[in-house]
């Protein structure tokens, strides 16, 4: 999508999100202790939280509240405030915690701003790649990187499905991911290949940047996809859930025009939307 004039409030929210993501990314990159350990678990013993997830969310919510004290929050690590302004911030302070715990580089800070229930601004910072992706609704999507400055994002021209590179993710609950593995087994012979990075926000941004042709995953939460979904759509991707539905915890699908619909149809046929 090409850039256009955008609402000043959306630009204000974007600027705050960019500042918060940069600060949290620096904290996570530079403050990671050598003896980093698991602070808690979530859905299963292998779905973890570290002390750094908690510290990053506290930094983000504190910074945003300093600028906009009447906004609401929904954060992965427990921030939940209703707010009175009509704006809600949907925050994943560290998307890809297991990667971070193991010292792998694909992890991200994801911050989205919703206005009256619609996402209007989104930022995904991937500090170990030196990249920050951002978008406002109706204004296109952009990325900044030290190697090339700022660039406008656009999805790849759509290949035929059997030449499409598609990313996915797997749940941390063993019974759920067993079915997800079966869906991937059925799907992979019909594609160029499947990738699994461990960060939904990063995958959606790679779709926006033309590095993937499609993406799907079951079991995402709002904070996993709010910013990345907006960035992908503003770069020209189509996103949804089951046919005719929006992305949800049942299923989130994204793709270039020409890949999205056949990928979505296969996922429906293979039962990717249930365990």
GROMACS .gro file of C-alpha atoms in nm:
model
  275
    1UNK     CA    1   0.000   0.000   0.000
    2UNK     CA    2   0.134   0.342  -0.085
    3UNK     CA    3   0.171   0.605   0.182
    4UNK     CA    4  -0.099   0.870   0.232
    5UNK     CA    5  -0.196   1.145   0.473
    6UNK     CA    6  -0.274   0.999   0.814
    7UNK     CA    7  -0.454   1.113   1.126
    8UNK     CA    8  -0.234   1.322   1.361
    9UNK     CA    9  -0.344   1.106   1.654
   10UNK     CA   10  -0.229   0.793   1.471
   11UNK     CA   11   0.108   0.957   1.409
   12UNK     CA   12   0.133   1.052   1.776
   13UNK     CA   13   0.062   0.695   1.880
   14UNK     CA   14   0.319   0.567   1.631
   15UNK     CA   15   0.586   0.801   1.765
   16UNK     CA   16   0.523   0.682   2.121
   17UNK     CA   17   0.531   0.318   2.012
   18UNK     CA   18   0.859   0.372   1.828
   19UNK     CA   19   1.015   0.530   2.137
   20UNK     CA   20   0.889   0.256   2.367
   21UNK     CA   21   0.999  -0.026   2.135
   22UNK     CA   22   1.346   0.126   2.095
   23UNK     CA   23   1.391   0.164   2.471
   24UNK     CA   24   1.266  -0.187   2.545
   25UNK     CA   25   1.478  -0.334   2.267
   26UNK     CA   26   1.789  -0.170   2.409
   27UNK     CA   27   1.706  -0.301   2.757
   28UNK     CA   28   1.660  -0.655   2.628
   29UNK     CA   29   1.966  -0.651   2.400
   30UNK     CA   30   2.210  -0.480   2.636
   31UNK     CA   31   2.070  -0.593   2.970
   32UNK     CA   32   2.044  -0.966   2.912
   33UNK     CA   33   2.220  -1.132   3.206
   34UNK     CA   34   2.465  -1.411   3.136
   35UNK     CA   35   2.279  -1.632   3.384
   36UNK     CA   36   1.930  -1.558   3.248
   37UNK     CA   37   1.682  -1.804   3.392
   38UNK     CA   38   1.313  -1.885   3.367
   39UNK     CA   39   1.102  -1.674   3.602
   40UNK     CA   40   0.769  -1.850   3.537
   41UNK     CA   41   0.588  -2.072   3.289
   42UNK     CA   42   0.265  -2.007   3.099
   43UNK     CA   43   0.073  -2.267   2.899
   44UNK     CA   44   0.319  -2.550   2.968
   45UNK     CA   45   0.658  -2.612   3.133
   46UNK     CA   46   0.835  -2.520   2.805
   47UNK     CA   47   0.637  -2.194   2.751
   48UNK     CA   48   0.844  -1.959   2.959
   49UNK     CA   49   0.870  -1.607   3.099
   50UNK     CA   50   1.203  -1.453   3.201
   51UNK     CA   51   1.275  -1.162   3.430
   52UNK     CA   52   1.353  -0.960   3.118
   53UNK     CA   53   1.001  -1.005   2.970
   54UNK     CA   54   0.862  -0.857   3.290
   55UNK     CA   55   1.113  -0.572   3.302
   56UNK     CA   56   1.052  -0.481   2.937
   57UNK     CA   57   0.674  -0.470   2.979
   58UNK     CA   58   0.711  -0.250   3.286
   59UNK     CA   59   0.935  -0.011   3.090
   60UNK     CA   60   0.692   0.006   2.797
   61UNK     CA   61   0.377   0.062   3.002
   62UNK     CA   62   0.550   0.319   3.222
   63UNK     CA   63   0.677   0.516   2.924
   64UNK     CA   64   0.339   0.513   2.747
   65UNK     CA   65   0.150   0.606   3.063
   66UNK     CA   66   0.383   0.902   3.106
   67UNK     CA   67   0.274   1.033   2.766
   68UNK     CA   68  -0.091   0.921   2.775
   69UNK     CA   69  -0.211   0.847   3.129
   70UNK     CA   70  -0.572   0.771   3.031
   71UNK     CA   71  -0.505   0.495   2.778
   72UNK     CA   72  -0.570   0.126   2.838
   73UNK     CA   73  -0.326  -0.166   2.818
   74UNK     CA   74  -0.330  -0.534   2.728
   75UNK     CA   75   0.012  -0.691   2.782
   76UNK     CA   76   0.135  -1.048   2.764
   77UNK     CA   77   0.296  -1.032   3.106
   78UNK     CA   78  -0.015  -0.917   3.289
   79UNK     CA   79  -0.075  -0.548   3.215
   80UNK     CA   80  -0.452  -0.503   3.187
   81UNK     CA   81  -0.601  -0.156   3.228
   82UNK     CA   82  -0.932  -0.047   3.076
   83UNK     CA   83  -0.849   0.320   3.023
   84UNK     CA   84  -1.093   0.601   2.941
   85UNK     CA   85  -0.951   0.755   2.620
   86UNK     CA   86  -1.065   0.496   2.364
   87UNK     CA   87  -0.699   0.401   2.300
   88UNK     CA   88  -0.565   0.063   2.410
   89UNK     CA   89  -0.206  -0.052   2.377
   90UNK     CA   90  -0.153  -0.421   2.294
   91UNK     CA   91   0.199  -0.519   2.397
   92UNK     CA   92   0.425  -0.820   2.364
   93UNK     CA   93   0.745  -0.703   2.534
   94UNK     CA   94   0.942  -1.005   2.414
   95UNK     CA   95   0.797  -1.214   2.132
   96UNK     CA   96   1.020  -1.518   2.099
   97UNK     CA   97   1.114  -1.565   2.464
   98UNK     CA   98   1.254  -1.915   2.412
   99UNK     CA   99   1.482  -1.781   2.136
  100UNK     CA  100   1.594  -1.507   2.373
  101UNK     CA  101   1.654  -1.755   2.655
  102UNK     CA  102   1.879  -1.964   2.428
  103UNK     CA  103   2.063  -1.666   2.280
  104UNK     CA  104   1.905  -1.698   1.936
  105UNK     CA  105   1.861  -1.367   1.751
  106UNK     CA  106   1.499  -1.386   1.634
  107UNK     CA  107   1.300  -1.213   1.904
  108UNK     CA  108   1.102  -0.892   1.890
  109UNK     CA  109   0.928  -0.615   2.079
  110UNK     CA  110   0.572  -0.571   1.948
  111UNK     CA  111   0.356  -0.269   2.032
  112UNK     CA  112   0.020  -0.184   1.873
  113UNK     CA  113  -0.222   0.098   1.945
  114UNK     CA  114  -0.594   0.037   1.903
  115UNK     CA  115  -0.850   0.316   1.874
  116UNK     CA  116  -1.206   0.209   1.948
  117UNK     CA  117  -1.109  -0.153   1.884
  118UNK     CA  118  -0.925  -0.103   1.552
  119UNK     CA  119  -0.545  -0.119   1.527
  120UNK     CA  120  -0.422   0.217   1.398
  121UNK     CA  121  -0.048   0.204   1.467
  122UNK     CA  122   0.202  -0.076   1.508
  123UNK     CA  123   0.574  -0.120   1.571
  124UNK     CA  124   0.784  -0.436   1.574
  125UNK     CA  125   1.149  -0.395   1.670
  126UNK     CA  126   1.391  -0.683   1.610
  127UNK     CA  127   1.704  -0.558   1.785
  128UNK     CA  128   1.944  -0.840   1.696
  129UNK     CA  129   1.868  -0.784   1.327
  130UNK     CA  130   1.896  -0.407   1.363
  131UNK     CA  131   1.547  -0.362   1.218
  132UNK     CA  132   1.231  -0.178   1.317
  133UNK     CA  133   0.907  -0.221   1.122
  134UNK     CA  134   0.620   0.024   1.160
  135UNK     CA  135   0.287   0.123   1.011
  136UNK     CA  136  -0.015   0.344   1.060
  137UNK     CA  137  -0.355   0.251   0.921
  138UNK     CA  138  -0.389   0.387   0.570
  139UNK     CA  139  -0.032   0.518   0.565
  140UNK     CA  140   0.165   0.219   0.439
  141UNK     CA  141   0.438   0.024   0.615
  142UNK     CA  142   0.807   0.104   0.649
  143UNK     CA  143   1.122  -0.047   0.794
  144UNK     CA  144   1.439   0.109   0.923
  145UNK     CA  145   1.773  -0.067   0.934
  146UNK     CA  146   2.123   0.058   0.991
  147UNK     CA  147   2.239  -0.086   0.656
  148UNK     CA  148   1.987   0.093   0.434
  149UNK     CA  149   1.799   0.361   0.627
  150UNK     CA  150   1.423   0.373   0.589
  151UNK     CA  151   1.238   0.193   0.312
  152UNK     CA  152   0.876   0.145   0.214
  153UNK     CA  153   0.762  -0.216   0.247
  154UNK     CA  154   0.580  -0.415  -0.018
  155UNK     CA  155   0.502  -0.784  -0.039
  156UNK     CA  156   0.654  -1.004  -0.307
  157UNK     CA  157   0.477  -1.075  -0.635
  158UNK     CA  158   0.270  -1.387  -0.571
  159UNK     CA  159   0.418  -1.715  -0.695
  160UNK     CA  160   0.213  -2.024  -0.768
  161UNK     CA  161   0.145  -2.202  -0.441
  162UNK     CA  162   0.396  -2.483  -0.495
  163UNK     CA  163   0.670  -2.220  -0.517
  164UNK     CA  164   0.558  -2.030  -0.205
  165UNK     CA  165   0.776  -2.003   0.106
  166UNK     CA  166   0.548  -2.009   0.410
  167UNK     CA  167   0.624  -1.961   0.780
  168UNK     CA  168   0.441  -2.107   1.076
  169UNK     CA  169   0.475  -2.163   1.448
  170UNK     CA  170   0.394  -2.437   1.696
  171UNK     CA  171   0.215  -2.426   2.029
  172UNK     CA  172   0.395  -2.515   2.349
  173UNK     CA  173   0.121  -2.757   2.459
  174UNK     CA  174   0.230  -3.101   2.336
  175UNK     CA  175  -0.113  -3.226   2.230
  176UNK     CA  176  -0.180  -2.908   2.031
  177UNK     CA  177   0.149  -2.906   1.846
  178UNK     CA  178   0.115  -3.272   1.757
  179UNK     CA  179  -0.183  -3.180   1.538
  180UNK     CA  180   0.002  -2.874   1.408
  181UNK     CA  181   0.284  -3.104   1.300
  182UNK     CA  182   0.033  -3.319   1.111
  183UNK     CA  183  -0.102  -3.011   0.931
  184UNK     CA  184   0.255  -2.913   0.836
  185UNK     CA  185   0.320  -3.268   0.711
  186UNK     CA  186   0.022  -3.241   0.477
  187UNK     CA  187   0.108  -2.889   0.366
  188UNK     CA  188   0.481  -2.900   0.301
  189UNK     CA  189   0.470  -3.116  -0.017
  190UNK     CA  190   0.240  -2.852  -0.170
  191UNK     CA  191   0.478  -2.558  -0.105
  192UNK     CA  192   0.834  -2.457  -0.179
  193UNK     CA  193   0.908  -2.502   0.192
  194UNK     CA  194   0.804  -2.411   0.546
  195UNK     CA  195   1.001  -2.197   0.792
  196UNK     CA  196   0.961  -2.168   1.171
  197UNK     CA  197   1.135  -1.868   1.334
  198UNK     CA  198   0.981  -1.878   1.681
  199UNK     CA  199   0.841  -1.523   1.663
  200UNK     CA  200   0.502  -1.451   1.507
  201UNK     CA  201   0.568  -1.076   1.499
  202UNK     CA  202   0.893  -1.132   1.308
  203UNK     CA  203   0.722  -1.365   1.060
  204UNK     CA  204   0.450  -1.112   0.981
  205UNK     CA  205   0.711  -0.842   0.926
  206UNK     CA  206   0.912  -1.072   0.700
  207UNK     CA  207   0.594  -1.126   0.498
  208UNK     CA  208   0.560  -0.748   0.471
  209UNK     CA  209   0.923  -0.714   0.365
  210UNK     CA  210   0.897  -0.967   0.082
  211UNK     CA  211   1.097  -1.238   0.257
  212UNK     CA  212   0.803  -1.479   0.281
  213UNK     CA  213   0.502  -1.552   0.062
  214UNK     CA  214   0.272  -1.662   0.343
  215UNK     CA  215   0.232  -1.729   0.712
  216UNK     CA  216  -0.012  -1.918   0.933
  217UNK     CA  217  -0.041  -2.017   1.295
  218UNK     CA  218  -0.297  -2.146   1.544
  219UNK     CA  219  -0.305  -2.034   1.906
  220UNK     CA  220  -0.188  -1.674   1.880
  221UNK     CA  221  -0.295  -1.414   2.133
  222UNK     CA  222  -0.382  -1.053   2.043
  223UNK     CA  223  -0.040  -0.927   2.151
  224UNK     CA  224   0.137  -1.178   1.926
  225UNK     CA  225  -0.016  -1.041   1.606
  226UNK     CA  226  -0.170  -0.695   1.658
  227UNK     CA  227   0.127  -0.492   1.532
  228UNK     CA  228   0.255  -0.745   1.279
  229UNK     CA  229  -0.088  -0.793   1.123
  230UNK     CA  230  -0.122  -0.418   1.058
  231UNK     CA  231   0.230  -0.395   0.915
  232UNK     CA  232   0.168  -0.689   0.681
  233UNK     CA  233  -0.165  -0.548   0.558
  234UNK     CA  234  -0.020  -0.201   0.501
  235UNK     CA  235   0.255  -0.362   0.291
  236UNK     CA  236  -0.009  -0.521   0.067
  237UNK     CA  237  -0.063  -0.860   0.232
  238UNK     CA  238  -0.403  -1.013   0.291
  239UNK     CA  239  -0.474  -1.146   0.641
  240UNK     CA  240  -0.755  -1.337   0.803
  241UNK     CA  241  -0.849  -1.646   0.998
  242UNK     CA  242  -1.084  -1.916   0.879
  243UNK     CA  243  -1.255  -1.821   0.551
  244UNK     CA  244  -1.459  -1.505   0.603
  245UNK     CA  245  -1.318  -1.440   0.950
  246UNK     CA  246  -1.057  -1.211   1.099
  247UNK     CA  247  -0.733  -1.347   1.247
  248UNK     CA  248  -0.795  -1.504   1.587
  249UNK     CA  249  -0.662  -1.758   1.829
  250UNK     CA  250  -0.825  -2.030   1.621
  251UNK     CA  251  -0.619  -1.940   1.315
  252UNK     CA  252  -0.420  -1.650   1.176
  253UNK     CA  253  -0.325  -1.652   0.807
  254UNK     CA  254  -0.137  -1.398   0.600
  255UNK     CA  255  -0.016  -1.402   0.244
  256UNK     CA  256   0.052  -1.214  -0.072
  257UNK     CA  257  -0.250  -1.172  -0.297
  258UNK     CA  258  -0.259  -1.495  -0.494
  259UNK     CA  259  -0.114  -1.705  -0.211
  260UNK     CA  260  -0.349  -1.607   0.071
  261UNK     CA  261  -0.672  -1.766  -0.055
  262UNK     CA  262  -0.533  -2.105  -0.169
  263UNK     CA  263  -0.326  -2.129   0.151
  264UNK     CA  264  -0.629  -2.045   0.362
  265UNK     CA  265  -0.838  -2.305   0.177
  266UNK     CA  266  -0.581  -2.578   0.236
  267UNK     CA  267  -0.558  -2.489   0.605
  268UNK     CA  268  -0.936  -2.514   0.630
  269UNK     CA  269  -0.933  -2.854   0.459
  270UNK     CA  270  -0.652  -2.981   0.682
  271UNK     CA  271  -0.823  -2.865   1.003
  272UNK     CA  272  -0.552  -2.617   1.104
  273UNK     CA  273  -0.813  -2.428   1.306
  274UNK     CA  274  -0.867  -2.701   1.566
  275UNK     CA  275  -0.655  -2.921   1.790
   0.00000   0.00000   0.00000
